[in-house]
Amino acid sequence: MTALNPLYRLILPSYLLATAFLYHGRAVGLAQSTGSVDFQGFIFVGAFMNILMVGAIIGTSAVIGFERGSGTLEQAWTTPSSRVATAVPFAVSALALSAIGAFTCLLLGIAAFGVRLRWTTVFAIPAVLIGVAGMVGVCYLVMALLLRLGQARAVLDGGGFFLGLLSGNIFPVTVLPGPLRVISSALPSTYAIDLLRHFALGSWPLLSVRWEYPLEAVCSAGLLGLGVLAFVRAERFVSTTGRLGQF
């Protein structure tokens, strides 16, 4: 699975379905929910962040799989450096690959689907970067899962899919049921997508912008801390049980 899989598995079907419900060429329902009638931009801006998220998950798995297949994974783990620091290149490589896919998707939306972004999009760059920091936490969670289970393709595929949905990648999170809305509000990707849409398309933000940025930062730091903690515990588990050599 590549980072661009969401483009043809989720984004394009959503785009085509949305066109079937336009009223005189206008996304009236979307305007009432978000304040923007630009459904093309709404979907592709969400796709941009979604590919970053899915790419971080699948990319981390792919990078670790490559290291394992080439026989260098155990060597990297036996170096005297911190295990958390040793894992950083895996996360950075995964995020770099997913960023290429995300920008490719966004450029495709601009060139072929009429997506138009406002110049104020530049004000959303901090929100994207904060969201990426949270994705590093997701990378650590993926590595922890792989260390414990070895193979977890089904879990990773499903996790990436639901992470995108809970973040509102193709619809406003305001339509989520109450319990899912609570989970969504704890994800930094929710605020990253919301702020990016606000500055790029002029949609209504979920909260005041001055509150969304610090809230996203807190959620991102929490996710990063959770990921590092899970990774440290998983690394300790495989080290004490001798499973690293069998990974």
Short mmCIF file of C-alpha atoms in Angstrom, two decimals:
data_model
loop_
_atom_site.label_atom_id
_atom_site.label_comp_id
_atom_site.label_asym_id
_atom_site.label_seq_id
_atom_site.Cartn_x
_atom_site.Cartn_y
_atom_site.Cartn_z
CA MET A 1 0.00 0.00 0.00
CA THR A 2 1.38 3.41 -0.93
CA ALA A 3 0.76 6.82 0.55
CA LEU A 4 -1.38 7.74 -2.49
CA ASN A 5 -3.81 4.87 -1.94
CA PRO A 6 -6.31 7.21 -0.19
CA LEU A 7 -6.53 9.17 -3.44
CA TYR A 8 -8.27 6.43 -5.38
CA ARG A 9 -9.73 4.46 -2.49
CA LEU A 10 -11.40 7.31 -0.63
CA ILE A 11 -10.82 10.80 -2.03
CA LEU A 12 -11.93 10.34 -5.64
CA PRO A 13 -15.05 8.31 -4.71
CA SER A 14 -15.96 11.01 -2.17
CA TYR A 15 -15.43 13.71 -4.79
CA LEU A 16 -17.63 11.97 -7.34
CA LEU A 17 -20.34 11.29 -4.75
CA ALA A 18 -20.32 14.95 -3.67
CA THR A 19 -20.90 16.12 -7.23
CA ALA A 20 -24.10 14.07 -7.32
CA PHE A 21 -25.59 16.15 -4.49
CA LEU A 22 -24.76 19.62 -5.75
CA TYR A 23 -27.71 22.02 -6.01
CA HIS A 24 -27.36 24.16 -9.12
CA GLY A 25 -23.63 23.52 -8.96
CA ARG A 26 -23.36 24.63 -5.32
CA ALA A 27 -22.60 22.55 -2.24
CA VAL A 28 -25.43 24.02 -0.19
CA GLY A 29 -25.24 21.50 2.64
CA LEU A 30 -21.50 21.95 2.99
CA ALA A 31 -21.96 25.72 3.11
CA GLN A 32 -24.47 25.41 5.94
CA SER A 33 -22.09 23.15 7.91
CA THR A 34 -18.76 24.82 7.24
CA GLY A 35 -19.37 28.23 5.66
CA SER A 36 -17.66 27.20 2.41
CA VAL A 37 -19.15 26.00 -0.89
CA ASP A 38 -15.78 24.87 -2.23
CA PHE A 39 -16.29 21.13 -1.94
CA GLN A 40 -13.31 20.41 -4.21
CA GLY A 41 -10.99 22.30 -1.91
CA PHE A 42 -12.66 20.82 1.16
CA ILE A 43 -11.99 17.26 -0.01
CA PHE A 44 -8.47 17.79 -1.36
CA VAL A 45 -7.26 19.83 1.61
CA GLY A 46 -8.49 17.01 3.82
CA ALA A 47 -6.74 14.55 1.48
CA PHE A 48 -3.47 16.44 1.94
CA MET A 49 -3.44 15.86 5.69
CA ASN A 50 -4.95 12.37 5.34
CA ILE A 51 -2.08 11.22 3.12
CA LEU A 52 0.39 12.61 5.65
CA MET A 53 -1.31 10.53 8.36
CA VAL A 54 -1.70 7.32 6.36
CA GLY A 55 1.78 7.74 4.91
CA ALA A 56 3.26 8.08 8.40
CA ILE A 57 1.63 4.81 9.43
CA ILE A 58 2.28 2.76 6.30
CA GLY A 59 5.64 4.42 5.64
CA THR A 60 6.95 3.53 9.10
CA SER A 61 5.89 -0.07 8.56
CA ALA A 62 7.56 -0.13 5.14
CA VAL A 63 10.83 1.39 6.40
CA ILE A 64 11.06 -1.07 9.29
CA GLY A 65 10.17 -3.91 6.91
CA PHE A 66 13.01 -2.88 4.61
CA GLU A 67 15.48 -2.74 7.51
CA ARG A 68 14.31 -6.13 8.69
CA GLY A 69 14.57 -7.65 5.21
CA SER A 70 18.08 -6.29 4.68
CA GLY A 71 19.21 -7.59 8.08
CA THR A 72 20.19 -4.17 9.45
CA LEU A 73 17.37 -3.69 11.97
CA GLU A 74 19.03 -5.63 14.78
CA GLN A 75 22.34 -3.85 14.16
CA ALA A 76 20.64 -0.47 14.52
CA TRP A 77 19.04 -1.60 17.77
CA THR A 78 22.33 -2.82 19.27
CA THR A 79 24.07 0.55 18.96
CA PRO A 80 24.80 2.32 22.28
CA SER A 81 22.58 5.29 21.36
CA SER A 82 19.11 5.81 22.81
CA ARG A 83 16.46 3.51 21.32
CA VAL A 84 14.13 6.49 20.97
CA ALA A 85 16.82 8.37 19.04
CA THR A 86 17.59 5.29 16.94
CA ALA A 87 13.96 5.19 15.82
CA VAL A 88 13.90 8.84 14.70
CA PRO A 89 15.25 8.11 11.18
CA PHE A 90 12.41 5.63 10.64
CA ALA A 91 9.81 8.27 11.52
CA VAL A 92 11.50 11.01 9.48
CA SER A 93 11.79 8.76 6.41
CA ALA A 94 8.12 7.80 6.65
CA LEU A 95 6.98 11.42 7.00
CA ALA A 96 9.20 12.56 4.11
CA LEU A 97 7.72 9.94 1.80
CA SER A 98 4.17 10.78 2.86
CA ALA A 99 4.81 14.52 2.34
CA ILE A 100 5.74 13.84 -1.29
CA GLY A 101 2.46 11.98 -1.77
CA ALA A 102 0.45 14.69 0.01
CA PHE A 103 1.82 17.54 -2.11
CA THR A 104 1.36 15.45 -5.27
CA CYS A 105 -2.30 14.94 -4.40
CA LEU A 106 -2.83 18.64 -3.66
CA LEU A 107 -1.17 19.69 -6.91
CA LEU A 108 -3.36 17.20 -8.77
CA GLY A 109 -6.43 18.79 -7.18
CA ILE A 110 -5.29 22.25 -8.27
CA ALA A 111 -4.39 21.18 -11.82
CA ALA A 112 -7.25 18.79 -12.61
CA PHE A 113 -10.13 19.43 -10.20
CA GLY A 114 -10.27 23.20 -9.91
CA VAL A 115 -9.04 23.50 -6.33
CA ARG A 116 -8.25 27.13 -5.50
CA LEU A 117 -6.41 28.05 -2.33
CA ARG A 118 -6.32 31.49 -0.75
CA TRP A 119 -3.05 33.29 -0.13
CA THR A 120 -3.85 33.10 3.58
CA THR A 121 -3.01 29.37 3.38
CA VAL A 122 0.49 30.33 4.54
CA PHE A 123 -0.96 31.13 7.97
CA ALA A 124 -1.84 27.44 8.33
CA ILE A 125 1.78 26.30 8.02
CA PRO A 126 2.29 26.26 11.83
CA ALA A 127 -0.85 24.12 12.18
CA VAL A 128 0.49 21.62 9.64
CA LEU A 129 3.89 21.48 11.35
CA ILE A 130 2.29 20.95 14.77
CA GLY A 131 0.17 18.21 13.23
CA VAL A 132 3.29 16.59 11.75
CA ALA A 133 4.86 16.56 15.22
CA GLY A 134 1.83 14.62 16.40
CA MET A 135 2.32 12.23 13.47
CA VAL A 136 5.79 11.44 14.84
CA GLY A 137 3.95 10.12 17.88
CA VAL A 138 1.85 7.96 15.55
CA CYS A 139 5.07 6.64 13.98
CA TYR A 140 6.31 5.62 17.43
CA LEU A 141 2.99 3.90 18.14
CA VAL A 142 3.30 1.99 14.86
CA MET A 143 6.85 0.92 15.71
CA ALA A 144 5.70 -0.21 19.16
CA LEU A 145 2.95 -2.28 17.58
CA LEU A 146 5.33 -3.85 15.07
CA LEU A 147 7.86 -4.69 17.77
CA ARG A 148 5.21 -6.53 19.75
CA LEU A 149 3.31 -8.22 16.92
CA GLY A 150 5.84 -8.43 14.10
CA GLN A 151 3.15 -8.22 11.43
CA ALA A 152 0.14 -5.93 11.84
CA ARG A 153 -0.95 -4.97 8.31
CA ALA A 154 -4.70 -5.27 8.97
CA VAL A 155 -4.45 -3.20 12.17
CA LEU A 156 -2.35 -0.53 10.46
CA ASP A 157 -4.63 -0.28 7.44
CA GLY A 158 -7.71 0.01 9.63
CA GLY A 159 -6.00 2.41 12.01
CA GLY A 160 -5.01 4.77 9.21
CA PHE A 161 -8.51 4.70 7.76
CA PHE A 162 -10.27 5.48 11.04
CA LEU A 163 -7.70 8.09 12.06
CA GLY A 164 -8.50 9.97 8.86
CA LEU A 165 -12.25 9.68 9.35
CA LEU A 166 -12.13 10.82 12.97
CA SER A 167 -10.04 13.82 11.88
CA GLY A 168 -12.69 14.89 9.36
CA ASN A 169 -10.68 14.22 6.23
CA ILE A 170 -13.73 14.10 3.91
CA PHE A 171 -16.56 15.56 6.00
CA PRO A 172 -17.10 18.09 8.79
CA VAL A 173 -16.36 16.54 12.19
CA THR A 174 -19.46 18.30 13.51
CA VAL A 175 -21.59 15.51 11.99
CA LEU A 176 -19.86 12.80 14.04
CA PRO A 177 -21.85 11.14 16.85
CA GLY A 178 -21.12 12.42 20.35
CA PRO A 179 -18.65 9.72 21.53
CA LEU A 180 -16.69 9.84 18.28
CA ARG A 181 -16.64 13.62 18.44
CA VAL A 182 -14.91 13.38 21.83
CA ILE A 183 -12.20 11.16 20.35
CA SER A 184 -11.90 13.48 17.37
CA SER A 185 -11.37 16.50 19.63
CA ALA A 186 -8.31 14.79 21.17
CA LEU A 187 -6.55 14.33 17.81
CA PRO A 188 -4.13 17.06 16.66
CA SER A 189 -4.91 16.13 13.05
CA THR A 190 -8.50 17.32 13.57
CA TYR A 191 -7.32 20.85 14.32
CA ALA A 192 -4.62 20.75 11.64
CA ILE A 193 -7.21 19.94 8.97
CA ASP A 194 -9.68 22.45 10.37
CA LEU A 195 -7.17 25.32 10.49
CA LEU A 196 -5.83 24.47 7.04
CA ARG A 197 -9.36 24.58 5.62
CA HIS A 198 -10.10 27.80 7.45
CA PHE A 199 -7.09 29.66 6.05
CA ALA A 200 -7.10 27.99 2.62
CA LEU A 201 -10.85 28.01 1.91
CA GLY A 202 -12.38 30.47 4.36
CA SER A 203 -14.45 27.84 6.18
CA TRP A 204 -15.60 28.36 9.76
CA PRO A 205 -13.13 27.07 12.37
CA LEU A 206 -14.33 24.64 15.03
CA LEU A 207 -13.14 27.04 17.72
CA SER A 208 -11.56 30.46 17.84
CA VAL A 209 -8.23 30.30 15.99
CA ARG A 210 -6.40 31.68 19.02
CA TRP A 211 -7.63 28.66 20.99
CA GLU A 212 -7.23 26.03 18.30
CA TYR A 213 -3.49 26.50 17.93
CA PRO A 214 -2.61 25.90 21.61
CA LEU A 215 -5.15 23.08 21.83
CA GLU A 216 -3.60 21.39 18.80
CA ALA A 217 -0.15 21.81 20.35
CA VAL A 218 -1.30 20.17 23.61
CA CYS A 219 -2.91 17.26 21.74
CA SER A 220 0.17 16.85 19.55
CA ALA A 221 2.50 16.81 22.56
CA GLY A 222 0.26 14.29 24.28
CA LEU A 223 0.22 12.01 21.23
CA LEU A 224 4.00 12.29 20.86
CA GLY A 225 4.49 11.44 24.54
CA LEU A 226 2.10 8.50 24.30
CA GLY A 227 3.91 7.19 21.23
CA VAL A 228 7.35 7.43 22.83
CA LEU A 229 6.10 5.74 26.01
CA ALA A 230 4.52 2.89 24.03
CA PHE A 231 7.70 2.48 21.99
CA VAL A 232 9.97 2.39 25.07
CA ARG A 233 7.77 -0.24 26.71
CA ALA A 234 7.65 -2.33 23.53
CA GLU A 235 11.43 -2.10 23.07
CA ARG A 236 11.96 -3.19 26.67
CA PHE A 237 9.58 -6.10 26.09
CA VAL A 238 11.39 -7.45 23.02
CA SER A 239 14.78 -6.91 24.65
CA THR A 240 13.92 -8.85 27.80
CA THR A 241 12.16 -11.66 25.93
CA GLY A 242 14.85 -11.97 23.25
CA ARG A 243 12.37 -11.44 20.45
CA LEU A 244 14.30 -8.68 18.69
CA GLY A 245 16.49 -11.20 16.89
CA GLN A 246 13.35 -12.97 15.65
CA PHE A 247 11.60 -9.79 14.51
#
